[in-house]
Coordinates of C-alpha atoms in Angstrom, one line a residue:
M23 CA -3.0 -77.8 -43.8
K24 CA -2.8 -75.3 -47.0
F25 CA -2.0 -71.8 -47.3
F26 CA -3.6 -70.0 -49.9
T27 CA -2.3 -66.5 -51.4
D28 CA -3.1 -64.6 -54.5
R29 CA -0.3 -65.8 -56.1
V30 CA 0.8 -69.6 -54.4
K31 CA -0.9 -72.3 -52.7
F32 CA 1.1 -74.3 -50.1
T33 CA 0.8 -77.6 -48.6
V34 CA 2.3 -78.6 -45.7
S35 CA 3.4 -82.1 -45.5
N36 CA 6.5 -84.5 -43.5
N37 CA 8.3 -80.8 -42.8
E38 CA 8.7 -80.0 -46.5
C39 CA 6.4 -77.7 -48.9
T40 CA 5.7 -78.3 -52.4
A41 CA 4.0 -75.8 -55.0
E42 CA 0.7 -76.4 -56.5
N43 CA -0.5 -74.5 -59.4
K44 CA 2.4 -72.5 -60.0
T45 CA 1.9 -69.7 -62.1
E46 CA 4.1 -67.3 -63.6
I47 CA 5.0 -64.0 -62.7
P48 CA 3.8 -61.1 -65.1
L49 CA 7.0 -59.4 -66.7
D50 CA 5.3 -56.0 -65.3
I51 CA 5.4 -57.0 -61.5
L52 CA 9.0 -58.2 -61.5
E53 CA 10.2 -54.5 -62.9
D54 CA 7.4 -52.9 -60.6
P55 CA 9.6 -52.4 -57.4
E56 CA 6.9 -51.0 -55.5
V57 CA 5.0 -54.0 -55.9
F58 CA 7.4 -55.8 -53.7
D59 CA 8.1 -52.6 -51.4
N60 CA 4.4 -52.1 -51.0
P61 CA 2.7 -55.8 -51.4
A62 CA -1.1 -56.0 -50.9
P63 CA -2.4 -57.4 -47.7
Q64 CA -2.1 -61.3 -48.1
T65 CA -4.8 -63.2 -46.6
V66 CA -4.4 -67.1 -45.1
E67 CA -7.3 -69.3 -45.4
F68 CA -7.6 -72.6 -43.1
D69 CA -9.3 -75.9 -44.0
T70 CA -10.5 -77.4 -40.4
E71 CA -10.1 -81.1 -41.6
E72 CA -7.2 -80.8 -43.6
S73 CA -5.6 -79.0 -41.0
I74 CA -6.5 -81.7 -38.4
T75 CA -5.0 -84.4 -41.3
A76 CA -2.0 -82.8 -41.9
E77 CA -0.8 -82.2 -38.1
T78 CA -1.6 -85.7 -37.3
N79 CA 0.9 -87.1 -40.7
V80 CA 3.5 -84.6 -38.9
A81 CA 3.4 -85.6 -35.8
K82 CA 3.6 -89.6 -37.0
E83 CA 6.6 -88.8 -39.1
V84 CA 8.5 -86.6 -37.3
P85 CA 11.9 -87.8 -36.9
F86 CA 12.3 -86.4 -33.2
D87 CA 11.5 -88.5 -29.8
L88 CA 8.6 -85.9 -29.2
P89 CA 5.6 -87.3 -27.2
V90 CA 2.7 -87.4 -29.1
E91 CA -0.5 -86.3 -27.7
K92 CA -3.0 -88.7 -26.9
E93 CA -7.0 -88.5 -26.6
N94 CA -8.0 -87.0 -22.7
D95 CA -4.4 -87.1 -22.0
S96 CA -3.2 -84.3 -19.9
I97 CA 0.6 -83.1 -20.2
D98 CA 2.1 -81.0 -18.2
I99 CA 4.3 -78.1 -19.4
K100 CA 7.3 -76.8 -18.0
I101 CA 7.6 -73.1 -18.7
E102 CA 11.2 -71.3 -18.8
A103 CA 11.4 -67.5 -18.6
A104 CA 13.7 -66.3 -21.8
K105 CA 17.3 -65.2 -20.4
N106 CA 17.6 -61.4 -20.2
E107 CA 20.7 -59.9 -21.7
E108 CA 23.5 -58.8 -19.9
K109 CA 22.8 -55.1 -19.3
A110 CA 25.9 -52.4 -19.2
D111 CA 25.4 -51.2 -15.5
G112 CA 25.1 -48.2 -17.0
K113 CA 28.2 -47.7 -18.3
L114 CA 29.0 -45.4 -21.6
L115 CA 29.3 -47.0 -24.6
V116 CA 31.5 -44.0 -25.4
D117 CA 33.8 -41.1 -23.6
T118 CA 35.3 -43.2 -21.3
D119 CA 36.8 -40.4 -19.9
H120 CA 33.6 -38.6 -18.9
D121 CA 33.7 -40.1 -15.4
L122 CA 37.3 -38.8 -14.8
I123 CA 35.4 -34.7 -14.6
T124 CA 35.2 -33.7 -11.8
P125 CA 31.7 -31.9 -11.6
Y126 CA 31.4 -28.1 -11.0
D127 CA 30.7 -27.4 -7.6
P128 CA 28.1 -23.9 -6.9
K129 CA 29.1 -24.0 -3.5
R130 CA 32.6 -23.2 -4.0
D131 CA 32.6 -19.7 -3.2
L132 CA 31.0 -20.3 0.6
E133 CA 32.0 -24.1 1.1
N134 CA 32.4 -23.1 5.2
Y135 CA 28.9 -22.2 5.0
H136 CA 26.7 -23.6 7.8
Y137 CA 22.8 -24.0 7.7
P138 CA 21.3 -22.2 10.7
T139 CA 20.7 -24.2 13.8
L140 CA 17.6 -25.6 15.7
D141 CA 18.4 -24.0 18.8
L142 CA 18.2 -20.4 17.1
L143 CA 14.3 -21.0 17.5
K144 CA 11.6 -21.1 20.5
K145 CA 10.0 -23.9 21.9
Y146 CA 6.8 -23.4 23.6
D147 CA 5.1 -25.7 26.2
N148 CA 3.3 -28.8 24.8
D149 CA 4.5 -27.5 21.3
G150 CA 3.5 -30.7 18.7
K151 CA 1.6 -32.0 21.5
P152 CA -2.3 -30.7 21.2
Y153 CA -4.0 -30.6 24.4
I154 CA -7.1 -32.7 24.5
D155 CA -9.9 -31.6 27.1
M156 CA -12.4 -34.6 27.1
V157 CA -14.9 -32.5 29.0
E158 CA -14.3 -29.9 26.0
Q159 CA -15.1 -33.0 23.7
T160 CA -17.7 -34.4 25.1
A161 CA -19.7 -31.1 25.6
N162 CA -19.0 -29.8 21.9
K163 CA -20.1 -33.8 20.8
N164 CA -23.5 -33.8 22.8
R165 CA -24.2 -30.5 21.3
I166 CA -24.0 -31.5 18.0
V167 CA -25.9 -34.1 18.2
E168 CA -28.7 -32.3 19.7
V169 CA -28.7 -29.5 17.0
L170 CA -28.6 -32.0 14.6
R171 CA -31.7 -34.1 16.1
N172 CA -33.8 -31.1 17.1
F173 CA -33.4 -30.1 12.8
G174 CA -34.9 -34.2 12.1
V175 CA -31.2 -34.9 11.2
E176 CA -29.8 -38.5 12.3
I177 CA -26.4 -39.4 12.3
S178 CA -24.6 -43.2 12.9
S179 CA -21.3 -42.0 14.4
I180 CA -19.2 -38.9 15.2
K181 CA -15.5 -38.7 15.4
A182 CA -13.4 -35.8 16.5
T183 CA -9.5 -35.2 15.3
V184 CA -8.0 -32.6 17.9
G185 CA -5.3 -30.2 16.4
P186 CA -3.4 -27.2 17.7
T187 CA -6.3 -24.8 17.5
I188 CA -9.2 -26.7 15.5
T189 CA -11.4 -30.1 16.4
L190 CA -12.7 -31.6 13.2
Y191 CA -15.9 -33.7 14.1
E192 CA -16.3 -36.4 11.7
I193 CA -19.8 -37.3 11.2
T194 CA -21.8 -40.5 9.2
P195 CA -25.1 -39.2 8.5
A196 CA -27.9 -41.8 8.1
Q197 CA -29.4 -42.8 5.4
G198 CA -31.4 -40.4 3.5
V199 CA -30.4 -37.5 4.6
R200 CA -29.7 -34.7 2.6
I201 CA -26.3 -33.0 2.6
S202 CA -27.2 -29.7 2.0
K203 CA -29.5 -29.7 5.2
I204 CA -26.4 -30.3 7.4
R205 CA -24.6 -27.3 5.7
N206 CA -27.5 -24.8 6.1
L207 CA -27.3 -26.1 9.7
E208 CA -24.0 -23.9 10.4
D209 CA -25.6 -20.8 11.8
D210 CA -27.0 -23.3 14.2
I211 CA -24.6 -25.5 15.2
A212 CA -21.9 -22.2 15.8
L213 CA -24.8 -20.6 17.9
S214 CA -25.0 -24.0 20.0
L215 CA -21.5 -24.1 20.8
S216 CA -21.2 -20.5 21.3
A217 CA -17.6 -20.3 19.0
L218 CA -16.7 -18.3 15.9
G219 CA -15.2 -20.2 13.3
I220 CA -17.4 -23.0 12.4
R221 CA -17.0 -24.5 9.1
I222 CA -18.8 -27.3 8.0
I223 CA -16.6 -29.7 4.8
A224 CA -19.4 -31.5 3.4
P225 CA -18.5 -33.8 2.3
I226 CA -15.4 -34.4 3.4
P227 CA -12.9 -35.1 0.3
G228 CA -12.3 -38.6 -0.2
K229 CA -14.6 -39.9 3.0
G230 CA -17.9 -40.7 3.2
T231 CA -18.2 -38.4 6.3
I232 CA -19.1 -34.6 7.3
G233 CA -16.6 -32.4 8.9
I234 CA -17.9 -29.4 11.2
E235 CA -14.9 -27.9 12.4
V236 CA -14.7 -26.5 16.0
P237 CA -11.6 -24.1 17.5
N238 CA -10.1 -25.3 20.7
A239 CA -10.9 -23.3 24.0
K240 CA -7.4 -23.6 24.6
P241 CA -5.5 -23.2 20.9
N242 CA -1.9 -24.1 20.9
I243 CA 0.9 -22.5 19.7
V244 CA 2.6 -24.1 16.5
S245 CA 6.6 -22.9 16.6
M246 CA 8.3 -22.4 13.9
E247 CA 11.1 -25.3 15.7
S248 CA 8.4 -27.7 15.7
I249 CA 8.1 -27.7 11.7
L250 CA 11.6 -27.3 10.6
N251 CA 12.7 -30.4 13.3
S252 CA 9.9 -32.9 11.8
K253 CA 11.2 -35.5 9.7
K254 CA 8.8 -34.4 6.7
F255 CA 11.0 -31.1 7.0
Q256 CA 14.2 -32.5 7.2
E257 CA 14.1 -35.5 4.7
T258 CA 12.2 -33.7 1.9
T259 CA 13.5 -33.7 -1.6
M260 CA 11.5 -30.5 -2.3
E261 CA 13.4 -27.6 -4.8
L262 CA 11.7 -24.8 -2.8
P263 CA 10.3 -26.5 0.6
C264 CA 8.0 -23.6 2.6
A265 CA 6.7 -25.2 6.2
I266 CA 4.4 -23.2 7.1
G267 CA 2.2 -24.6 10.1
K268 CA 0.2 -27.8 10.8
T269 CA -3.3 -29.1 9.8
I270 CA -6.1 -29.8 11.9
T271 CA -4.7 -33.2 11.9
N272 CA -1.8 -32.3 13.8
E273 CA 0.8 -32.8 10.6
V274 CA 3.4 -30.5 9.2
F275 CA 2.3 -29.0 5.8
M276 CA 4.5 -28.0 3.3
F277 CA 4.5 -27.2 -0.4
D278 CA 7.3 -26.6 -3.1
L279 CA 7.0 -23.0 -4.3
A280 CA 9.3 -24.5 -7.7
K281 CA 5.7 -26.0 -8.5
I282 CA 3.1 -24.1 -7.2
P283 CA 4.6 -21.9 -8.5
H284 CA 3.6 -18.8 -7.7
L285 CA 1.6 -17.6 -4.7
L286 CA -0.6 -14.9 -3.7
V287 CA -1.4 -14.1 -0.1
A288 CA -4.5 -12.2 1.3
G289 CA -5.7 -11.3 4.7
A290 CA -6.8 -8.5 6.7
T291 CA -4.7 -6.7 9.4
G292 CA -3.1 -8.5 12.3
Q293 CA -4.4 -12.0 11.1
G294 CA -0.7 -13.2 10.7
K295 CA -0.1 -12.2 6.8
S296 CA 3.4 -10.8 7.6
V297 CA 4.3 -14.0 10.1
G298 CA 3.2 -16.3 7.3
L299 CA 6.0 -14.6 4.9
N300 CA 8.8 -14.8 7.2
A301 CA 7.7 -18.5 8.3
I302 CA 8.4 -18.9 4.5
I303 CA 11.1 -17.1 4.2
T304 CA 13.0 -19.1 7.7
S305 CA 12.0 -22.5 6.0
L306 CA 13.6 -21.2 2.6
L307 CA 16.8 -20.1 4.9
Y308 CA 17.2 -23.5 6.6
K309 CA 17.4 -25.5 3.7
K310 CA 18.9 -23.2 1.0
H311 CA 22.4 -22.6 0.6
P312 CA 23.1 -19.4 -0.7
A313 CA 24.4 -20.3 -4.3
E314 CA 21.2 -21.9 -4.8
L315 CA 18.5 -19.2 -4.0
K316 CA 18.5 -15.4 -4.3
I317 CA 15.1 -13.6 -2.8
V318 CA 14.3 -10.1 -3.3
L319 CA 12.4 -8.3 -1.2
I320 CA 10.0 -5.3 -1.9
D321 CA 8.6 -3.9 0.7
P322 CA 6.5 -0.7 0.1
K323 CA 6.0 -0.2 4.5
K324 CA 9.5 0.1 4.9
V325 CA 9.8 -1.9 8.4
E326 CA 8.6 -5.3 7.7
F327 CA 11.8 -6.8 5.8
S328 CA 14.5 -4.7 7.1
I329 CA 15.6 -7.4 9.3
Y330 CA 17.0 -9.6 6.6
E331 CA 19.4 -6.4 5.5
P332 CA 22.5 -8.4 7.4
I333 CA 22.2 -11.3 4.9
A334 CA 22.0 -9.1 1.9
N335 CA 25.4 -10.2 0.9
H336 CA 24.6 -14.2 1.2
F337 CA 20.8 -14.1 -0.1
L338 CA 19.5 -11.2 -1.7
A339 CA 19.3 -9.9 -5.0
K340 CA 19.2 -6.0 -6.5
V341 CA 19.7 -4.0 -9.5
P342 CA 23.1 -2.5 -10.1
D343 CA 22.9 0.6 -8.6
D344 CA 25.7 2.2 -6.2
D345 CA 22.8 3.8 -3.9
A346 CA 20.3 1.1 -4.1
E347 CA 19.6 -1.0 -1.0
P348 CA 18.8 -4.4 -0.8
I349 CA 15.3 -3.7 0.5
I350 CA 13.8 -2.2 -2.1
T351 CA 11.1 0.3 -0.6
D352 CA 11.1 2.9 -3.5
V353 CA 7.9 2.7 -5.8
T354 CA 9.7 3.6 -8.5
K355 CA 12.9 1.3 -8.1
V356 CA 10.0 -1.5 -7.9
V357 CA 9.2 -1.0 -11.3
R358 CA 12.7 -0.9 -12.4
T359 CA 13.3 -4.1 -10.3
L360 CA 10.5 -6.1 -12.0
N361 CA 11.8 -4.6 -15.4
S362 CA 15.1 -6.2 -14.5
L363 CA 13.6 -9.1 -13.4
C364 CA 11.7 -9.8 -16.6
K365 CA 15.2 -9.0 -18.5
E366 CA 16.8 -11.8 -16.5
M367 CA 14.2 -14.0 -17.6
D368 CA 14.7 -13.9 -21.2
T369 CA 18.3 -14.3 -20.9
R370 CA 18.0 -17.2 -18.8
Y371 CA 15.2 -18.5 -21.2
D372 CA 18.3 -17.7 -24.6
L373 CA 21.0 -20.2 -21.9
L374 CA 17.9 -22.9 -21.6
K375 CA 17.1 -22.7 -25.5
A376 CA 21.4 -22.7 -26.1
A377 CA 21.8 -25.5 -23.9
G378 CA 18.5 -27.6 -25.2
A379 CA 17.4 -27.7 -21.6
R380 CA 13.4 -27.5 -20.6
N381 CA 13.9 -26.1 -17.3
I382 CA 16.3 -24.8 -14.7
K383 CA 16.6 -28.1 -13.1
E384 CA 17.9 -29.8 -16.4
Y385 CA 20.2 -27.0 -17.4
N386 CA 22.2 -26.7 -13.9
K387 CA 22.0 -30.5 -14.2
K388 CA 23.9 -30.0 -17.5
F389 CA 26.3 -27.2 -16.1
I390 CA 27.6 -29.1 -12.5
S391 CA 28.5 -32.1 -15.1
R392 CA 30.4 -29.3 -17.4
Q393 CA 28.0 -30.1 -20.2
L394 CA 28.1 -26.5 -21.1
N395 CA 31.1 -24.0 -21.6
P396 CA 31.1 -20.7 -19.6
Q397 CA 32.8 -18.8 -22.1
N398 CA 29.7 -19.3 -24.0
G399 CA 27.8 -16.9 -21.3
H400 CA 26.2 -20.3 -19.7
R401 CA 26.1 -19.8 -15.8
F402 CA 25.1 -21.6 -12.5
M403 CA 21.2 -20.3 -12.0
P404 CA 20.1 -20.3 -8.7
Y405 CA 16.2 -20.0 -7.8
I406 CA 15.4 -16.0 -7.7
V407 CA 12.1 -15.8 -5.1
V408 CA 10.4 -12.3 -5.3
I409 CA 8.7 -11.3 -2.1
I410 CA 6.1 -8.4 -2.2
D411 CA 4.8 -7.7 1.3
E412 CA 2.0 -5.2 0.5
F413 CA 0.7 -5.0 -3.5
G414 CA -2.0 -3.3 -3.0
D415 CA 0.1 -0.1 -2.1
L416 CA 2.4 -0.3 -5.3
I417 CA -1.0 -0.8 -7.4
M418 CA -2.4 2.7 -6.4
T419 CA 0.7 4.8 -7.2
A420 CA 2.1 2.4 -10.1
G421 CA -0.9 0.5 -11.5
K422 CA 0.0 -0.6 -14.9
E423 CA 3.7 -0.1 -14.3
I424 CA 3.4 -2.3 -11.8
E425 CA 0.6 -5.3 -12.8
L426 CA 2.3 -5.9 -16.5
P427 CA 5.6 -7.1 -15.0
I428 CA 4.2 -9.1 -12.4
A429 CA 1.9 -10.6 -15.0
R430 CA 4.9 -11.4 -17.0
I431 CA 6.9 -12.9 -15.0
A432 CA 4.1 -15.0 -13.6
Q433 CA 3.1 -16.2 -16.9
L434 CA 7.0 -17.3 -18.2
A435 CA 8.9 -17.1 -15.4
R436 CA 8.6 -20.8 -13.8
A437 CA 10.8 -22.5 -16.1
V438 CA 13.8 -20.7 -15.4
G439 CA 13.4 -20.7 -11.6
I440 CA 11.7 -17.1 -10.4
H441 CA 9.1 -17.6 -8.5
M442 CA 6.7 -15.0 -6.7
V443 CA 5.1 -14.7 -3.4
I444 CA 2.9 -11.2 -3.3
A445 CA 0.7 -10.2 -0.4
T446 CA -2.2 -8.4 -0.1
Q447 CA -4.3 -7.0 3.4
R448 CA -6.9 -5.4 0.5
P449 CA -7.8 -8.3 -1.1
T450 CA -10.0 -6.7 -3.1
T451 CA -11.3 -6.8 -7.2
T452 CA -9.2 -3.4 -8.1
I453 CA -6.2 -4.8 -6.3
I454 CA -6.7 -8.3 -7.5
T455 CA -7.4 -8.5 -10.8
G456 CA -8.3 -10.8 -13.3
N457 CA -4.8 -11.5 -15.0
I458 CA -3.1 -11.7 -11.5
K459 CA -5.4 -14.2 -10.2
A460 CA -5.1 -16.3 -13.1
N461 CA -1.4 -16.4 -13.0
F462 CA -1.1 -17.1 -9.4
P463 CA -2.5 -20.5 -8.6
G464 CA -1.4 -20.9 -4.9
R465 CA -3.3 -19.2 -2.9
V466 CA -2.7 -18.8 1.2
A467 CA -6.1 -17.0 2.9
F468 CA -6.0 -15.6 6.4
K469 CA -9.0 -14.3 8.6
V470 CA -11.0 -12.0 6.2
S471 CA -13.5 -9.7 7.2
A472 CA -16.2 -10.2 4.6
M473 CA -17.8 -13.1 2.2
I474 CA -16.8 -11.3 -0.8
D475 CA -13.0 -11.0 0.2
S476 CA -12.8 -14.6 0.3
K477 CA -14.1 -15.0 -2.7
T478 CA -11.6 -12.9 -4.5
I479 CA -8.5 -15.1 -3.0
L480 CA -10.1 -18.7 -2.9
D481 CA -13.4 -18.0 -5.6
R482 CA -15.3 -19.6 -2.6
P483 CA -16.5 -18.3 1.6
G484 CA -14.3 -19.6 3.9
A485 CA -12.0 -17.5 5.0
N486 CA -14.1 -15.3 6.6
Q487 CA -15.1 -18.0 8.9
L488 CA -11.7 -18.8 10.1
I489 CA -10.7 -17.5 13.6
G490 CA -7.7 -15.0 12.7
R491 CA -4.2 -15.5 14.6
G492 CA -2.8 -17.7 11.8
D493 CA -6.1 -19.2 11.0
L494 CA -5.6 -19.9 7.6
L495 CA -7.1 -21.6 3.9
F496 CA -4.4 -23.1 1.5
L497 CA -5.6 -23.7 -2.0
N498 CA -3.7 -25.3 -4.4
G499 CA -6.6 -27.4 -6.4
N500 CA -9.8 -28.5 -6.0
E501 CA -10.4 -27.8 -2.1
P502 CA -8.4 -25.2 0.7
V503 CA -6.8 -27.1 3.2
R504 CA -6.8 -25.7 7.0
V505 CA -3.6 -24.7 8.2
Q506 CA -2.1 -23.0 11.9
C507 CA 0.4 -21.1 10.3
A508 CA 3.6 -21.8 12.5
F509 CA 4.4 -18.6 14.4
V510 CA 8.1 -17.2 14.0
D511 CA 8.8 -14.3 16.4
T512 CA 10.9 -11.0 15.8
P513 CA 14.2 -12.1 17.9
E514 CA 13.8 -15.8 15.9
V515 CA 14.3 -14.2 12.6
E516 CA 16.9 -11.9 14.1
R517 CA 19.0 -14.8 15.7
V518 CA 18.8 -16.7 12.5
N519 CA 19.8 -13.7 10.4
L520 CA 22.9 -12.8 12.5
F521 CA 24.4 -16.3 12.3
I522 CA 24.0 -16.9 8.8
A523 CA 25.7 -12.3 9.0
G524 CA 28.8 -14.0 11.0
Q525 CA 29.7 -16.0 8.2
Q526 CA 31.9 -15.4 4.9
G527 CA 29.3 -14.0 2.5
Y528 CA 29.9 -12.5 -1.4
V529 CA 31.7 -9.2 -1.8
T530 CA 27.6 -7.8 -2.7
P531 CA 24.5 -8.9 -3.5
F532 CA 23.2 -10.7 -6.3
E533 CA 22.8 -8.5 -9.2
L534 CA 20.1 -8.5 -11.6
P535 CA 20.9 -7.3 -15.1
E536 CA 20.1 -3.7 -16.1
P537 CA 15.9 -3.1 -17.2
D538 CA 14.7 -3.4 -20.5
V539 CA 12.1 -1.3 -19.8
E540 CA 12.5 2.2 -18.8
S541 CA 9.6 3.9 -16.4
G542 CA 8.1 7.2 -15.5
E543 CA 8.5 9.6 -18.2
A544 CA 11.0 7.4 -20.1
I545 CA 8.2 5.0 -21.4
G546 CA 6.5 7.9 -22.8
G547 CA 9.4 8.9 -25.3
A548 CA 10.5 12.4 -25.8
S549 CA 7.6 13.7 -28.1
D550 CA 5.9 15.7 -24.7
V551 CA 9.2 16.8 -23.4
D552 CA 9.2 20.7 -22.2
M553 CA 12.5 22.0 -24.1
Q554 CA 11.9 25.3 -22.5
H555 CA 12.7 24.2 -18.7
L556 CA 15.5 22.0 -19.1
D557 CA 17.3 19.9 -16.6
P558 CA 20.3 21.9 -14.4
M559 CA 22.5 18.5 -15.3
F560 CA 21.3 19.1 -18.9
E561 CA 24.6 19.7 -20.2
D562 CA 26.8 17.7 -17.8
A563 CA 24.5 15.0 -18.9
A564 CA 25.0 15.5 -22.6
R565 CA 28.7 15.8 -22.4
L566 CA 28.7 12.5 -20.6
I567 CA 27.2 10.7 -23.4
V568 CA 29.0 12.0 -26.4
L569 CA 31.7 11.5 -24.5
N570 CA 31.1 7.6 -23.5
Q571 CA 29.2 7.2 -27.0
S572 CA 26.7 5.2 -24.9
G573 CA 23.0 6.1 -24.6
S574 CA 22.1 4.5 -21.0
T575 CA 19.9 6.0 -18.6
S576 CA 21.6 3.8 -16.1
L577 CA 24.7 5.7 -16.6
I578 CA 23.4 8.9 -16.0
Q579 CA 22.1 7.5 -12.8
R580 CA 25.3 6.4 -12.1
K581 CA 27.7 9.0 -12.8
F582 CA 25.4 11.8 -11.2
S583 CA 23.9 9.5 -7.9
I584 CA 20.8 10.6 -9.0
G585 CA 17.0 9.2 -9.2
Y586 CA 15.7 6.5 -12.0
N587 CA 12.9 9.1 -13.3
R588 CA 15.1 12.0 -13.0
A589 CA 17.9 10.2 -15.5
G590 CA 14.6 9.1 -17.7
R591 CA 13.8 12.7 -18.1
L592 CA 17.3 13.8 -19.0
M593 CA 17.6 10.9 -21.6
D594 CA 14.5 12.4 -23.2
Q595 CA 15.5 15.8 -23.3
L596 CA 18.9 14.1 -25.0
E597 CA 16.4 12.7 -27.7
K598 CA 14.7 15.9 -28.2
A599 CA 17.5 18.0 -28.5
G600 CA 18.9 15.4 -31.0
V601 CA 21.9 14.0 -29.0
V602 CA 20.7 10.5 -28.6
G603 CA 18.4 8.3 -30.5
A604 CA 14.7 6.5 -29.8
A605 CA 14.8 4.0 -27.4
M606 CA 15.3 0.7 -29.0
G607 CA 14.6 -1.8 -26.1
S608 CA 17.3 -3.1 -24.3
K609 CA 20.1 -1.8 -26.0
P610 CA 21.6 1.4 -25.6
R611 CA 20.3 4.8 -27.7
E612 CA 22.4 5.8 -30.7
V613 CA 24.3 8.5 -29.9
L614 CA 24.1 11.1 -32.6
I615 CA 26.9 13.4 -31.8
Q616 CA 30.4 12.0 -32.5
D617 CA 32.5 14.9 -31.4
E618 CA 32.8 17.4 -28.7
V619 CA 32.8 20.4 -31.4
S620 CA 29.5 18.8 -32.5
L621 CA 28.0 19.0 -29.2
N622 CA 29.3 22.8 -28.1
N623 CA 27.6 23.8 -31.2
L624 CA 24.3 22.0 -30.6
L625 CA 24.5 23.6 -26.8
S626 CA 25.1 27.2 -28.1
S627 CA 22.1 27.0 -30.2
I628 CA 20.0 25.5 -27.5
R629 CA 20.7 28.6 -25.3
K630 CA 20.0 30.7 -27.5

């Protein structure tokens, strides 16, 4: 067997290598290191006859007692796996004292906290067991088959799956039947069954069948107790598990808000929207510790979320204001709260960057294992869930001041653990704009009155065909899922909140940082301020600013117990008068007057 290269030819014989036609290597090649560092590709040519001869010679002269292959002989081969290197079982090669460090426990401040118990929730008859009326099922089946045959549609089989409020009839059409033909018979099937809420799924994803959803004559109530008592919820590993009801196959339906990561809820008045929000909040309260979760509740209607005020020191978050209520109802405070959340988001991103973490889960893991020093500003980050009950009212009153911070939070806040759930009873394009829809991939649609509203929420019809009373469509992908929302009544929510409020909590609600952007007239600057009509507190505010040498709007607000808009107008007047400089984002304004004497001279000139 011969090997040819561009320099040397090797012949293999008797396990020895001899060089033939040896040529001297030019001196310039020997002196050039790049030739040996980057050699040209080498080729190996095999002569079939010589190779066979060489192999035979080697086999004959080999000094070992190895079996020689003979023609037409079959030799069994014994195969053994190479031995793997012994593993270190995850032990560190360095820092042997690492395991001796006690991990940080974020629940230490409330180590005796007990999660709410299931006996606080109400049970209903036949809870979790759908009522099956064979007479009703047989009659519906016969009517469906009859209508299809009347229009020339033959089917080979039909199957019924009974859910809490909806029965799914799966039909297998005969060969050659067009799916569109069955879809066009939706109104005729509804007429024959004398039922509202008929919906045709053609085809059912993952199956070769067509689904016809028909409401049950006697719907069952899906209790919150049956949802939270399920094995699926009890053993879940989701970060923010939200159990909202059961599907038409009677399975508990859950989603992880941390992965969605923002949810848009819409539906007409009285169709179960507020109950759905209560179900989301209740499932979070049953699964998360106060140290792990903070909730920002924004309620323009002022009555929907007031029931959660007792748990303010445990779970709620608010802006740092002496007179700020834990449930945010004032529109101006809503703007300030959203801007405060934007600042919290930016601060968290700075901490993630300093820690070398990509998301809140990695960051908290490093902090718990004491890899991050609190003296450098690091802290344990709880998840923050922002829930807005009536988004449409905020858009009408505040407009862009509301939409812009919401869009910014929705775009960026996922990685730092800030998630939003906004609800509206007016799902129009003026309320749910394209910017909002693009950043809220999770959609929950309760019954709406018109198909155009369904298309606004889900980008497709369907929500207008629901039967109401908690019947919803959940969309977080290609196809919506029909779910019967769990019913959680007001007394149940009160019992859960009182159970939590009866335990030791934090001294105050979780405080968000001071907002970066000032709202109302403060955004416009001081160019259009009327100095002829100064605020009665103008001089007092000027003395406060000069005395503290801090041009902060929140300082004026706290000291004089006034609203944020009035404090912003005062700051604009002070800027126009030359007491403070222009706004510098999140930083306090520069104070231009350094002493009280100069201030008195300035005030005297203004009085004249």
